[in-house]
Amino acid sequence: MAYVALYRKYRPRNFDEIVGQEAIVRTLKNQVKSGKIGHAYLFCGMRGTGKTSTARVLAKALNCEHGPTDTPCNKCKNCIAINEGSMMDVIEMDAASNRGIDDIRALRERVNFPPSEGRYRVYIIDEVHMLTTEAFNALLKTLEEPPRHVVFILATTEPNRLPATILSRCMRFDFKRVQAREMLPHLKRITEENGVDAEERALLLVARNSQGSMRDALSLLDKALSFGGNRLTFEDALSLFGAVGDDLLMEIARAAKSRNPGRILDVIEEVVNTGKDLVRFADDLMVLYRNMLMVSVGANRELVDVTDEEYGRLEALAKIYSTEEILNSLDLLKKAAGDVRWASQPRTVLEAAMVKLAMPELWTGDAGEAAKVKVLEQRVEELERRLKELLESPALSVQEEKKRAKKDENLAKVKENGGEKGNMAGEPLRDEVEEKSVEEEDMKDGPEKPEKLGEEAARLEGKPEVSEGAPGEEVRQSPGGGKRKKDGTLEELKTKWRDVLEELEKSGKMALVNVMKECRVEPCDMKNGALFLSFEGFEGHKTLIEMQKKLIEEGIKSVTGLEVVIKGLKKNEVAASKDEDVSDEEFIRSAVELFGEDLVEIEDE
Amino acid sequence: MGELYLFYGQEKLLIMEAIEKIKNKYVPEAYEAMDFQRLDGEEITYDDIVNVSRVVPMLAEKRVVAVLNAAFLEEGRKSAAKSESSENRFVEFLENTPPYLCLIFSAEKVDRRKKIFKVIQQKGFVKEFAPLSFKDKVRWIESRSLKYGKSIEPSAAAFMAQFTSDLYHVDGEIKKAVAYVHEKNKIEKKDLERIMSRSTEANIFGLIDSIAEGKVSHAINILNDLMYAGEKSLVILFMISRYFMNLFAIKVNEGRTFSELQKGLNLHPYALKKMLLQAKNFTVQQVRDILSLCQKFDLDLKRGRIEEKKGLEMLILKISRVMKN
């Protein structure tokens, strides 16, 4: 005999073989037993949850020679005929291909004939949502006044596409997703019957990958069996799906919480070495965090499709995380999963994301509202305090002012540290660049490129993003009034500038130093500890330098001991005039020269 | 003079039951095939009705003719009246029906200005079956369950009333629940939770209420039900955003009267009343934050950066986080 796919071979033949729909099965059985049969049923649910199978079993239950019974015999003439699809009184109709009003009219004409062999004429209309509006209306007439010997069973995956009138006339049963743990015994039985020695974990993986569809589960099992021969191991199943074991994923979640990026990178190494798909890996990790989230907010147990044992482990994991942390991690993973898909170096992107996962302060400082708010709160408090003092004693001695200035400075430093961390995470960098000009994107470092995709989103999101750069900027201004440095320091700095550059070079910032040299970046002005540097060259270089001004500040500090804040870069007069001050006339003239008069159109803005 | 009835309204189940009762009174089941006639009002002509109605009953006391979905009674629909003269003849017939006839019309809506309506009102009996109020619905559910041989917990009845649409739907759910509990004599709420199919509309509002009242896990459960039933994520997002958009309008227009708000926002009074209560859970800034969360999610969704269900779950949790702060 030709090979029959598992899902066809193991179609449920009676109510008890229907997996994962206890409530529905129980209700239908009771109805058959007590003889209170509805005249129209609507079976809704995802593919592979047993709608059509249940409909057939019900048809058998009603028409079995020994019935009506809740346990159709599957032996009598009628049962066999239904199993073979040759029973006259059980009409299966595929509404997807017979969706017109004529099909329904034809059905209505035949509806009134009494059953020829069985007790009931059963109409099973599959994919009923595909009917046209007219066909629905025609069907409704029949549903409203059906002859006594007729039972309609409508099956659909999309009940919300049915008109309300149809919905209310039918007894509706919602088939739920089959949970992995409900599938497991069934899968076990099938493998045993087929003489295959299968590991339970492997079967569980199959069940999990079916996403609640029994049919999918059996197809996958089919595939797995042809893959592994007479044995089905967990490793086989994993490699079949390109998936990573749950242990590894949980390991990552634990390592992330215990701030151990090294361990995570090891895991990634392992994943890559075994040739697993990183996209899949990122998605799976997201699923894990999503499950943790569900556990953490106490959602229905059913929403987390895992075995009880795993659920316990999830609960343990969810306990060490706060809901807030999980949400943040999910946000990060969401971004990472998207980036991994498109990156030319998925591994690098993933690793970067994983390190961030393990060191939340790298990014929550900016992405997390809490940290940002904290800084702002501090500042507001400080401002309020000062305002109050100012109101209480308008005349302040110089000394007091100085003292306060010093305090401000400390505060500012704290904030700057925060900003710095942000820089390392890449995000605020991006925003700063964003503010300057989009064209400068090319200048950015390699690993950040994948983030470009996100930039448009960031830009469209508008205000909140734009303002993000602002706090740091303001912080730098705040000590403005406080520092009292003599102008002599500028001279000192100028003479020691070479040393500063060397210092930077030594600490491995060759690229920066080169750019600085190229652009003749030198101290040119200094007021109250705010340093201005001269600069000539391209905008892109300017941004590059601005991005790294922290490093320069540190360099200055370690060489001269001066604490300065780089306020900005001033363009050298000569360079600037070359670059920018091209008048419109000149511009137009050169355009005409270049393209010829015919091609240049002058539009007033 | 024969009997004339007109039953109209949205609760078709009650209409059908009323017709059934009248039929059972005059025509015993055995004679049904001969003396009870059911006509489809959408396709039939006046003359046909007259012809069918003139037939003398063969065995039963009266001949019962039911014209279902009498479209010609609805406003602006004239299908049955091919000509003025036939309508006049029909009205004449209605004014003087034979004594052995019991003629029943049913329709969803009627136009009270129509000549036919006036005649029926004058010569016969007209009754409207409007949708039941919540209280009556609960009572109906209780008595209906008893009719099927089971009692139902009051809380379960209320639960059922809340999540069902018309009475046909309710009836189906009661039958289902009765079969489910089987040996038990009482239907409890937990039984319903296992077997009942809730209507989608009720569910979407339930979702929004749970969000607005900060019941996170409940909201997530409903969301999963909705997604599972095939509701589109964009529709759900739209409903959530619209709710908060309206809430925002309510917040910034504080101090206006109820009717002003209702007119301006074009909301159902019941919905508005509820929103006014829920509005107390939020500050303007919170609503604004939530709206921007919705917007962000919208972008993510349309750019394919997030899987629908996970994204909606996260959105709900983030909304609750905004509310807590």
mmCIF file of N, CA, C and O in Angstrom, chain A residues 23 26-27 30-31 45-46 49 141 144-145 148 159-160 168-169 171-177 286 290 293-294 297-300 303 324 327-328 330-331 334 453-454 457 460-461, chain B residues 12 16 29 38 40 42 69 148 166 168-169 172 175-176 179-182 194-195 197-198 217 220-221 224 228-232 296 300 303 305-306 309-310 313-314 317-318 321:
data_model
loop_
_atom_site.group_PDB
_atom_site.id
_atom_site.type_symbol
_atom_site.label_atom_id
_atom_site.label_comp_id
_atom_site.label_asym_id
_atom_site.label_seq_id
_atom_site.Cartn_x
_atom_site.Cartn_y
_atom_site.Cartn_z
ATOM 1 N N ALA A 23 -13.719 20.167 26.391
ATOM 2 C CA ALA A 23 -15.013 20.795 26.662
ATOM 3 C C ALA A 23 -15.968 20.565 25.494
ATOM 4 O O ALA A 23 -17.138 20.222 25.692
ATOM 5 N N ARG A 26 -16.978 16.872 25.227
ATOM 6 C CA ARG A 26 -17.910 16.504 26.285
ATOM 7 C C ARG A 26 -19.319 17.017 25.967
ATOM 8 O O ARG A 26 -20.307 16.276 26.095
ATOM 9 N N THR A 27 -19.393 18.248 25.507
ATOM 10 C CA THR A 27 -20.703 18.819 25.191
ATOM 11 C C THR A 27 -21.375 18.050 24.062
ATOM 12 O O THR A 27 -22.554 17.696 24.156
ATOM 13 N N ASN A 30 -22.591 14.638 25.158
ATOM 14 C CA ASN A 30 -23.799 14.722 25.975
ATOM 15 C C ASN A 30 -25.018 15.025 25.117
ATOM 16 O O ASN A 30 -26.104 14.522 25.382
ATOM 17 N N GLN A 31 -24.810 15.875 24.121
ATOM 18 C CA GLN A 31 -25.940 16.196 23.260
ATOM 19 C C GLN A 31 -26.410 14.966 22.500
ATOM 20 O O GLN A 31 -27.609 14.729 22.366
ATOM 21 N N GLY A 45 -11.883 27.768 14.615
ATOM 22 C CA GLY A 45 -10.586 27.479 15.203
ATOM 23 C C GLY A 45 -9.532 27.418 14.138
ATOM 24 O O GLY A 45 -9.821 27.346 12.944
ATOM 25 N N MET A 46 -8.308 27.465 14.633
ATOM 26 C CA MET A 46 -7.162 27.480 13.744
ATOM 27 C C MET A 46 -7.060 26.169 12.967
ATOM 28 O O MET A 46 -7.648 25.174 13.372
ATOM 29 N N THR A 49 -6.893 22.027 14.327
ATOM 30 C CA THR A 49 -7.371 21.857 15.701
ATOM 31 C C THR A 49 -8.491 20.834 15.769
ATOM 32 O O THR A 49 -8.981 20.547 16.844
ATOM 33 N N LYS A 141 -31.543 31.634 5.296
ATOM 34 C CA LYS A 141 -32.950 31.208 5.190
ATOM 35 C C LYS A 141 -33.090 29.763 5.609
ATOM 36 O O LYS A 141 -34.018 29.385 6.325
ATOM 37 N N GLU A 144 -32.470 29.229 9.328
ATOM 38 C CA GLU A 144 -33.551 29.677 10.192
ATOM 39 C C GLU A 144 -34.646 28.629 10.308
ATOM 40 O O GLU A 144 -35.237 28.456 11.354
ATOM 41 N N GLU A 145 -34.941 27.968 9.212
ATOM 42 C CA GLU A 145 -36.041 27.004 9.218
ATOM 43 C C GLU A 145 -35.594 25.682 8.618
ATOM 44 O O GLU A 145 -36.065 25.291 7.547
ATOM 45 N N ARG A 148 -36.339 18.932 9.954
ATOM 46 C CA ARG A 148 -35.898 18.278 11.194
ATOM 47 C C ARG A 148 -34.756 17.294 11.015
ATOM 48 O O ARG A 148 -33.999 17.054 11.943
ATOM 49 N N PRO A 159 -14.094 33.109 11.985
ATOM 50 C CA PRO A 159 -15.497 33.378 12.315
ATOM 51 C C PRO A 159 -15.854 34.855 12.193
ATOM 52 O O PRO A 159 -17.005 35.190 11.955
ATOM 53 N N ASN A 160 -14.874 35.722 12.346
ATOM 54 C CA ASN A 160 -15.227 37.146 12.304
ATOM 55 C C ASN A 160 -15.572 37.613 10.898
ATOM 56 O O ASN A 160 -15.972 38.750 10.710
ATOM 57 N N SER A 168 -25.319 34.029 15.013
ATOM 58 C CA SER A 168 -26.250 33.843 16.124
ATOM 59 C C SER A 168 -27.176 32.650 15.900
ATOM 60 O O SER A 168 -27.766 32.152 16.842
ATOM 61 N N ARG A 169 -27.304 32.188 14.662
ATOM 62 C CA ARG A 169 -28.191 31.050 14.427
ATOM 63 C C ARG A 169 -27.521 29.712 14.690
ATOM 64 O O ARG A 169 -28.170 28.679 14.710
ATOM 65 N N MET A 171 -24.951 27.014 16.804
ATOM 66 C CA MET A 171 -24.351 26.737 18.093
ATOM 67 C C MET A 171 -22.841 26.727 17.848
ATOM 68 O O MET A 171 -22.343 25.919 17.074
ATOM 69 N N ARG A 172 -22.199 27.675 18.497
ATOM 70 C CA ARG A 172 -20.810 27.887 18.122
ATOM 71 C C ARG A 172 -19.853 27.176 19.067
ATOM 72 O O ARG A 172 -20.004 27.237 20.282
ATOM 73 N N PHE A 173 -18.876 26.510 18.503
ATOM 74 C CA PHE A 173 -17.829 25.894 19.318
ATOM 75 C C PHE A 173 -16.479 26.444 18.892
ATOM 76 O O PHE A 173 -16.133 26.401 17.718
ATOM 77 N N ASP A 174 -15.754 26.964 19.843
ATOM 78 C CA ASP A 174 -14.427 27.491 19.526
ATOM 79 C C ASP A 174 -13.379 26.445 19.846
ATOM 80 O O ASP A 174 -13.154 26.117 21.010
ATOM 81 N N PHE A 175 -12.752 25.962 18.817
ATOM 82 C CA PHE A 175 -11.682 24.985 19.024
ATOM 83 C C PHE A 175 -10.429 25.738 19.415
ATOM 84 O O PHE A 175 -10.015 26.656 18.733
ATOM 85 N N LYS A 176 -9.864 25.336 20.524
ATOM 86 C CA LYS A 176 -8.685 26.069 20.951
ATOM 87 C C LYS A 176 -7.424 25.420 20.399
ATOM 88 O O LYS A 176 -7.439 24.272 19.957
ATOM 89 N N ARG A 177 -6.397 26.208 20.414
ATOM 90 C CA ARG A 177 -5.078 25.732 20.054
ATOM 91 C C ARG A 177 -4.752 24.487 20.890
ATOM 92 O O ARG A 177 -5.026 24.477 22.087
ATOM 93 N N MET A 286 13.281 35.711 22.061
ATOM 94 C CA MET A 286 12.149 36.617 22.288
ATOM 95 C C MET A 286 10.962 35.868 22.849
ATOM 96 O O MET A 286 10.270 36.350 23.746
ATOM 97 N N ARG A 290 9.052 36.594 26.214
ATOM 98 C CA ARG A 290 7.606 36.828 26.186
ATOM 99 C C ARG A 290 6.922 35.904 27.182
ATOM 100 O O ARG A 290 6.044 36.315 27.926
ATOM 101 N N LEU A 293 7.385 37.123 30.514
ATOM 102 C CA LEU A 293 6.513 38.278 30.740
ATOM 103 C C LEU A 293 5.114 37.808 31.144
ATOM 104 O O LEU A 293 4.528 38.312 32.104
ATOM 105 N N MET A 294 4.635 36.816 30.411
ATOM 106 C CA MET A 294 3.294 36.304 30.700
ATOM 107 C C MET A 294 3.246 35.741 32.118
ATOM 108 O O MET A 294 2.304 35.962 32.865
ATOM 109 N N VAL A 297 3.290 38.657 34.721
ATOM 110 C CA VAL A 297 2.072 39.434 34.983
ATOM 111 C C VAL A 297 0.916 38.530 35.381
ATOM 112 O O VAL A 297 -0.191 38.994 35.613
ATOM 113 N N GLY A 298 1.182 37.227 35.443
ATOM 114 C CA GLY A 298 0.147 36.307 35.906
ATOM 115 C C GLY A 298 -0.970 36.100 34.913
ATOM 116 O O GLY A 298 -2.139 36.051 35.279
ATOM 117 N N ALA A 299 -0.636 35.993 33.630
ATOM 118 C CA ALA A 299 -1.666 35.723 32.632
ATOM 119 C C ALA A 299 -2.061 34.254 32.703
ATOM 120 O O ALA A 299 -1.429 33.466 33.411
ATOM 121 N N ASN A 300 -3.102 33.899 31.951
ATOM 122 C CA ASN A 300 -3.571 32.522 31.927
ATOM 123 C C ASN A 300 -2.429 31.537 31.711
ATOM 124 O O ASN A 300 -1.564 31.775 30.881
ATOM 125 N N LEU A 303 -1.708 30.511 28.084
ATOM 126 C CA LEU A 303 -1.054 31.386 27.113
ATOM 127 C C LEU A 303 0.424 31.052 26.980
ATOM 128 O O LEU A 303 1.089 31.509 26.067
ATOM 129 N N GLU A 324 9.328 45.212 34.553
ATOM 130 C CA GLU A 324 9.959 46.327 33.850
ATOM 131 C C GLU A 324 11.203 45.865 33.091
ATOM 132 O O GLU A 324 11.394 46.195 31.922
ATOM 133 N N LEU A 327 10.324 43.779 30.076
ATOM 134 C CA LEU A 327 9.827 44.629 28.983
ATOM 135 C C LEU A 327 10.972 45.320 28.262
ATOM 136 O O LEU A 327 11.030 45.354 27.040
ATOM 137 N N ASN A 328 11.887 45.865 29.048
ATOM 138 C CA ASN A 328 13.039 46.530 28.442
ATOM 139 C C ASN A 328 13.838 45.558 27.584
ATOM 140 O O ASN A 328 14.238 45.877 26.471
ATOM 141 N N LEU A 330 12.802 42.915 26.189
ATOM 142 C CA LEU A 330 12.050 42.577 24.983
ATOM 143 C C LEU A 330 12.217 43.654 23.922
ATOM 144 O O LEU A 330 12.349 43.367 22.743
ATOM 145 N N ASP A 331 12.191 44.899 24.378
ATOM 146 C CA ASP A 331 12.381 46.000 23.445
ATOM 147 C C ASP A 331 13.715 45.867 22.728
ATOM 148 O O ASP A 331 13.823 46.022 21.514
ATOM 149 N N LYS A 334 13.673 42.939 20.405
ATOM 150 C CA LYS A 334 12.858 43.226 19.227
ATOM 151 C C LYS A 334 13.722 43.895 18.156
ATOM 152 O O LYS A 334 13.724 43.533 16.997
ATOM 153 N N LEU A 453 18.672 51.502 9.763
ATOM 154 C CA LEU A 453 17.279 51.192 9.460
ATOM 155 C C LEU A 453 16.363 51.833 10.468
ATOM 156 O O LEU A 453 15.278 52.277 10.168
ATOM 157 N N GLY A 454 16.836 51.819 11.700
ATOM 158 C CA GLY A 454 16.008 52.351 12.761
ATOM 159 C C GLY A 454 15.923 53.863 12.746
ATOM 160 O O GLY A 454 15.041 54.440 13.375
ATOM 161 N N ALA A 457 12.795 55.551 11.581
ATOM 162 C CA ALA A 457 11.759 55.414 12.589
ATOM 163 C C ALA A 457 11.969 56.463 13.669
ATOM 164 O O ALA A 457 11.064 57.177 14.055
ATOM 165 N N LEU A 460 10.963 59.819 12.492
ATOM 166 C CA LEU A 460 9.526 60.001 12.370
ATOM 167 C C LEU A 460 8.870 60.106 13.731
ATOM 168 O O LEU A 460 7.852 60.732 13.913
ATOM 169 N N GLU A 461 9.465 59.423 14.676
ATOM 170 C CA GLU A 461 8.875 59.467 16.001
ATOM 171 C C GLU A 461 8.937 60.865 16.575
ATOM 172 O O GLU A 461 8.275 61.207 17.529
ATOM 173 N N LYS B 12 -35.614 38.351 16.884
ATOM 174 C CA LYS B 12 -36.343 37.421 16.027
ATOM 175 C C LYS B 12 -36.758 36.171 16.769
ATOM 176 O O LYS B 12 -37.784 35.578 16.457
ATOM 177 N N MET B 16 -40.396 34.567 16.542
ATOM 178 C CA MET B 16 -40.662 33.211 16.074
ATOM 179 C C MET B 16 -41.424 32.419 17.124
ATOM 180 O O MET B 16 -42.307 31.625 16.804
ATOM 181 N N GLU B 29 -50.350 19.688 15.583
ATOM 182 C CA GLU B 29 -49.155 19.342 14.823
ATOM 183 C C GLU B 29 -49.477 18.458 13.619
ATOM 184 O O GLU B 29 -48.881 18.597 12.554
ATOM 185 N N ARG B 38 -46.212 28.945 5.610
ATOM 186 C CA ARG B 38 -45.161 29.909 5.880
ATOM 187 C C ARG B 38 -44.755 30.555 4.559
ATOM 188 O O ARG B 38 -44.501 29.859 3.577
ATOM 189 N N ASP B 40 -42.383 33.582 2.434
ATOM 190 C CA ASP B 40 -41.217 34.464 2.524
ATOM 191 C C ASP B 40 -41.613 35.848 2.017
ATOM 192 O O ASP B 40 -41.868 36.033 0.825
ATOM 193 N N GLU B 42 -40.084 38.454 1.414
ATOM 194 C CA GLU B 42 -39.216 39.242 0.554
ATOM 195 C C GLU B 42 -39.520 39.055 -0.914
ATOM 196 O O GLU B 42 -39.303 39.939 -1.726
ATOM 197 N N ASN B 69 -40.416 38.040 7.398
ATOM 198 C CA ASN B 69 -39.606 39.078 6.745
ATOM 199 C C ASN B 69 -40.423 39.895 5.766
ATOM 200 O O ASN B 69 -40.075 40.027 4.606
ATOM 201 N N TYR B 148 -34.805 24.340 30.141
ATOM 202 C CA TYR B 148 -33.992 23.216 29.657
ATOM 203 C C TYR B 148 -33.585 22.293 30.790
ATOM 204 O O TYR B 148 -32.762 21.406 30.609
ATOM 205 N N ASP B 166 -27.591 38.625 20.220
ATOM 206 C CA ASP B 166 -29.047 38.513 20.332
ATOM 207 C C ASP B 166 -29.459 37.202 21.007
ATOM 208 O O ASP B 166 -28.634 36.388 21.393
ATOM 209 N N TYR B 168 -30.946 34.529 19.946
ATOM 210 C CA TYR B 168 -30.590 33.283 19.278
ATOM 211 C C TYR B 168 -29.227 32.818 19.752
ATOM 212 O O TYR B 168 -29.005 31.651 20.049
ATOM 213 N N HIS B 169 -28.329 33.775 19.805
ATOM 214 C CA HIS B 169 -26.989 33.453 20.289
ATOM 215 C C HIS B 169 -27.072 32.933 21.720
ATOM 216 O O HIS B 169 -26.513 31.894 22.057
ATOM 217 N N GLY B 172 -28.410 29.422 21.919
ATOM 218 C CA GLY B 172 -27.395 28.439 21.561
ATOM 219 C C GLY B 172 -26.429 28.203 22.700
ATOM 220 O O GLY B 172 -26.074 27.055 23.015
ATOM 221 N N LYS B 175 -28.053 26.150 25.473
ATOM 222 C CA LYS B 175 -28.141 24.733 25.103
ATOM 223 C C LYS B 175 -26.790 24.055 25.263
ATOM 224 O O LYS B 175 -26.685 22.932 25.750
ATOM 225 N N LYS B 176 -25.763 24.777 24.827
ATOM 226 C CA LYS B 176 -24.420 24.221 24.911
ATOM 227 C C LYS B 176 -24.042 23.978 26.368
ATOM 228 O O LYS B 176 -23.553 22.907 26.731
ATOM 229 N N ALA B 179 -25.784 21.041 27.888
ATOM 230 C CA ALA B 179 -25.185 19.768 27.497
ATOM 231 C C ALA B 179 -23.838 19.571 28.180
ATOM 232 O O ALA B 179 -23.479 18.450 28.536
ATOM 233 N N TYR B 180 -23.128 20.649 28.395
ATOM 234 C CA TYR B 180 -21.788 20.521 28.979
ATOM 235 C C TYR B 180 -21.864 20.057 30.421
ATOM 236 O O TYR B 180 -21.143 19.144 30.829
ATOM 237 N N VAL B 181 -22.749 20.685 31.216
ATOM 238 C CA VAL B 181 -22.768 20.320 32.646
ATOM 239 C C VAL B 181 -23.409 18.947 32.843
ATOM 240 O O VAL B 181 -23.089 18.244 33.808
ATOM 241 N N HIS B 182 -24.306 18.562 31.943
ATOM 242 C CA HIS B 182 -24.891 17.232 31.917
ATOM 243 C C HIS B 182 -25.484 16.781 33.250
ATOM 244 O O HIS B 182 -26.636 17.077 33.512
ATOM 245 N N ARG B 194 -15.427 27.737 30.173
ATOM 246 C CA ARG B 194 -14.822 26.684 29.384
ATOM 247 C C ARG B 194 -15.482 26.525 28.019
ATOM 248 O O ARG B 194 -14.821 26.193 27.045
ATOM 249 N N ILE B 195 -16.767 26.745 27.985
ATOM 250 C CA ILE B 195 -17.486 26.323 26.786
ATOM 251 C C ILE B 195 -18.080 27.480 25.996
ATOM 252 O O ILE B 195 -18.382 27.359 24.819
ATOM 253 N N SER B 197 -18.772 30.719 23.772
ATOM 254 C CA SER B 197 -18.115 31.525 22.744
ATOM 255 C C SER B 197 -18.596 32.955 22.919
ATOM 256 O O SER B 197 -19.776 33.216 22.863
ATOM 257 N N ARG B 198 -17.672 33.807 23.134
ATOM 258 C CA ARG B 198 -18.101 35.192 23.327
ATOM 259 C C ARG B 198 -18.131 35.909 21.995
ATOM 260 O O ARG B 198 -17.348 35.620 21.110
ATOM 261 N N SER B 217 -3.476 41.203 33.401
ATOM 262 C CA SER B 217 -3.490 39.805 32.971
ATOM 263 C C SER B 217 -4.819 39.486 32.295
ATOM 264 O O SER B 217 -4.884 38.733 31.337
ATOM 265 N N ILE B 220 -4.631 40.710 28.790
ATOM 266 C CA ILE B 220 -3.805 39.828 27.953
ATOM 267 C C ILE B 220 -4.589 38.587 27.548
ATOM 268 O O ILE B 220 -4.523 38.145 26.398
ATOM 269 N N ASN B 221 -5.347 38.052 28.486
ATOM 270 C CA ASN B 221 -6.131 36.861 28.158
ATOM 271 C C ASN B 221 -7.133 37.169 27.058
ATOM 272 O O ASN B 221 -7.272 36.404 26.103
ATOM 273 N N ASN B 224 -5.512 37.508 23.683
ATOM 274 C CA ASN B 224 -5.178 36.234 23.059
ATOM 275 C C ASN B 224 -6.407 35.574 22.459
ATOM 276 O O ASN B 224 -6.348 35.008 21.377
ATOM 277 N N TYR B 228 -6.824 34.905 18.542
ATOM 278 C CA TYR B 228 -7.052 33.534 18.146
ATOM 279 C C TYR B 228 -8.278 33.417 17.266
ATOM 280 O O TYR B 228 -8.313 32.642 16.320
ATOM 281 N N ALA B 229 -9.282 34.229 17.582
ATOM 282 C CA ALA B 229 -10.502 34.181 16.779
ATOM 283 C C ALA B 229 -10.279 34.826 15.420
ATOM 284 O O ALA B 229 -11.182 34.911 14.606
ATOM 285 N N GLY B 230 -9.067 35.301 15.177
ATOM 286 C CA GLY B 230 -8.747 35.825 13.854
ATOM 287 C C GLY B 230 -8.934 37.324 13.734
ATOM 288 O O GLY B 230 -8.916 37.859 12.634
ATOM 289 N N GLU B 231 -9.139 37.996 14.850
ATOM 290 C CA GLU B 231 -9.257 39.456 14.783
ATOM 291 C C GLU B 231 -7.921 40.031 14.323
ATOM 292 O O GLU B 231 -6.857 39.587 14.747
ATOM 293 N N LYS B 232 -7.985 41.033 13.470
ATOM 294 C CA LYS B 232 -6.744 41.591 12.934
ATOM 295 C C LYS B 232 -6.096 42.503 13.967
ATOM 296 O O LYS B 232 -6.782 43.291 14.623
ATOM 297 N N LYS B 296 3.980 54.450 18.139
ATOM 298 C CA LYS B 296 5.246 53.747 17.929
ATOM 299 C C LYS B 296 5.002 52.315 17.506
ATOM 300 O O LYS B 296 5.629 51.800 16.595
ATOM 301 N N ASP B 300 6.111 50.213 14.179
ATOM 302 C CA ASP B 300 6.849 48.948 14.269
ATOM 303 C C ASP B 300 6.119 47.843 13.521
ATOM 304 O O ASP B 300 6.720 47.062 12.801
ATOM 305 N N ARG B 303 6.225 48.266 9.776
ATOM 306 C CA ARG B 303 7.556 48.031 9.210
ATOM 307 C C ARG B 303 7.990 46.591 9.403
ATOM 308 O O ARG B 303 9.115 46.246 9.080
ATOM 309 N N ARG B 305 8.668 45.097 12.208
ATOM 310 C CA ARG B 305 9.745 44.941 13.183
ATOM 311 C C ARG B 305 9.316 44.127 14.382
ATOM 312 O O ARG B 305 10.117 43.804 15.247
ATOM 313 N N ILE B 306 8.036 43.837 14.434
ATOM 314 C CA ILE B 306 7.578 43.108 15.607
ATOM 315 C C ILE B 306 6.449 42.189 15.192
ATOM 316 O O ILE B 306 5.675 42.501 14.299
ATOM 317 N N LYS B 309 1.232 39.665 17.767
ATOM 318 C CA LYS B 309 0.674 39.363 19.087
ATOM 319 C C LYS B 309 1.628 39.811 20.182
ATOM 320 O O LYS B 309 1.230 40.454 21.145
ATOM 321 N N LYS B 310 2.902 39.484 19.985
ATOM 322 C CA LYS B 310 3.893 39.872 20.989
ATOM 323 C C LYS B 310 3.859 41.388 21.166
ATOM 324 O O LYS B 310 3.924 41.908 22.271
ATOM 325 N N GLU B 313 0.843 42.534 23.098
ATOM 326 C CA GLU B 313 1.020 42.210 24.521
ATOM 327 C C GLU B 313 1.932 43.226 25.181
ATOM 328 O O GLU B 313 1.663 43.734 26.276
ATOM 329 N N MET B 314 3.015 43.540 24.470
ATOM 330 C CA MET B 314 3.953 44.514 25.033
ATOM 331 C C MET B 314 3.301 45.873 25.158
ATOM 332 O O MET B 314 3.514 46.584 26.138
ATOM 333 N N LEU B 317 1.177 45.990 28.211
ATOM 334 C CA LEU B 317 1.982 46.068 29.436
ATOM 335 C C LEU B 317 2.604 47.447 29.590
ATOM 336 O O LEU B 317 2.699 47.977 30.698
ATOM 337 N N LYS B 318 3.000 48.023 28.467
ATOM 338 C CA LYS B 318 3.609 49.348 28.562
ATOM 339 C C LYS B 318 2.568 50.379 28.976
ATOM 340 O O LYS B 318 2.878 51.309 29.727
ATOM 341 N N ARG B 321 2.220 50.198 32.495
ATOM 342 C CA ARG B 321 3.382 50.781 33.170
ATOM 343 C C ARG B 321 3.238 52.302 33.243
ATOM 344 O O ARG B 321 3.532 52.905 34.252
#
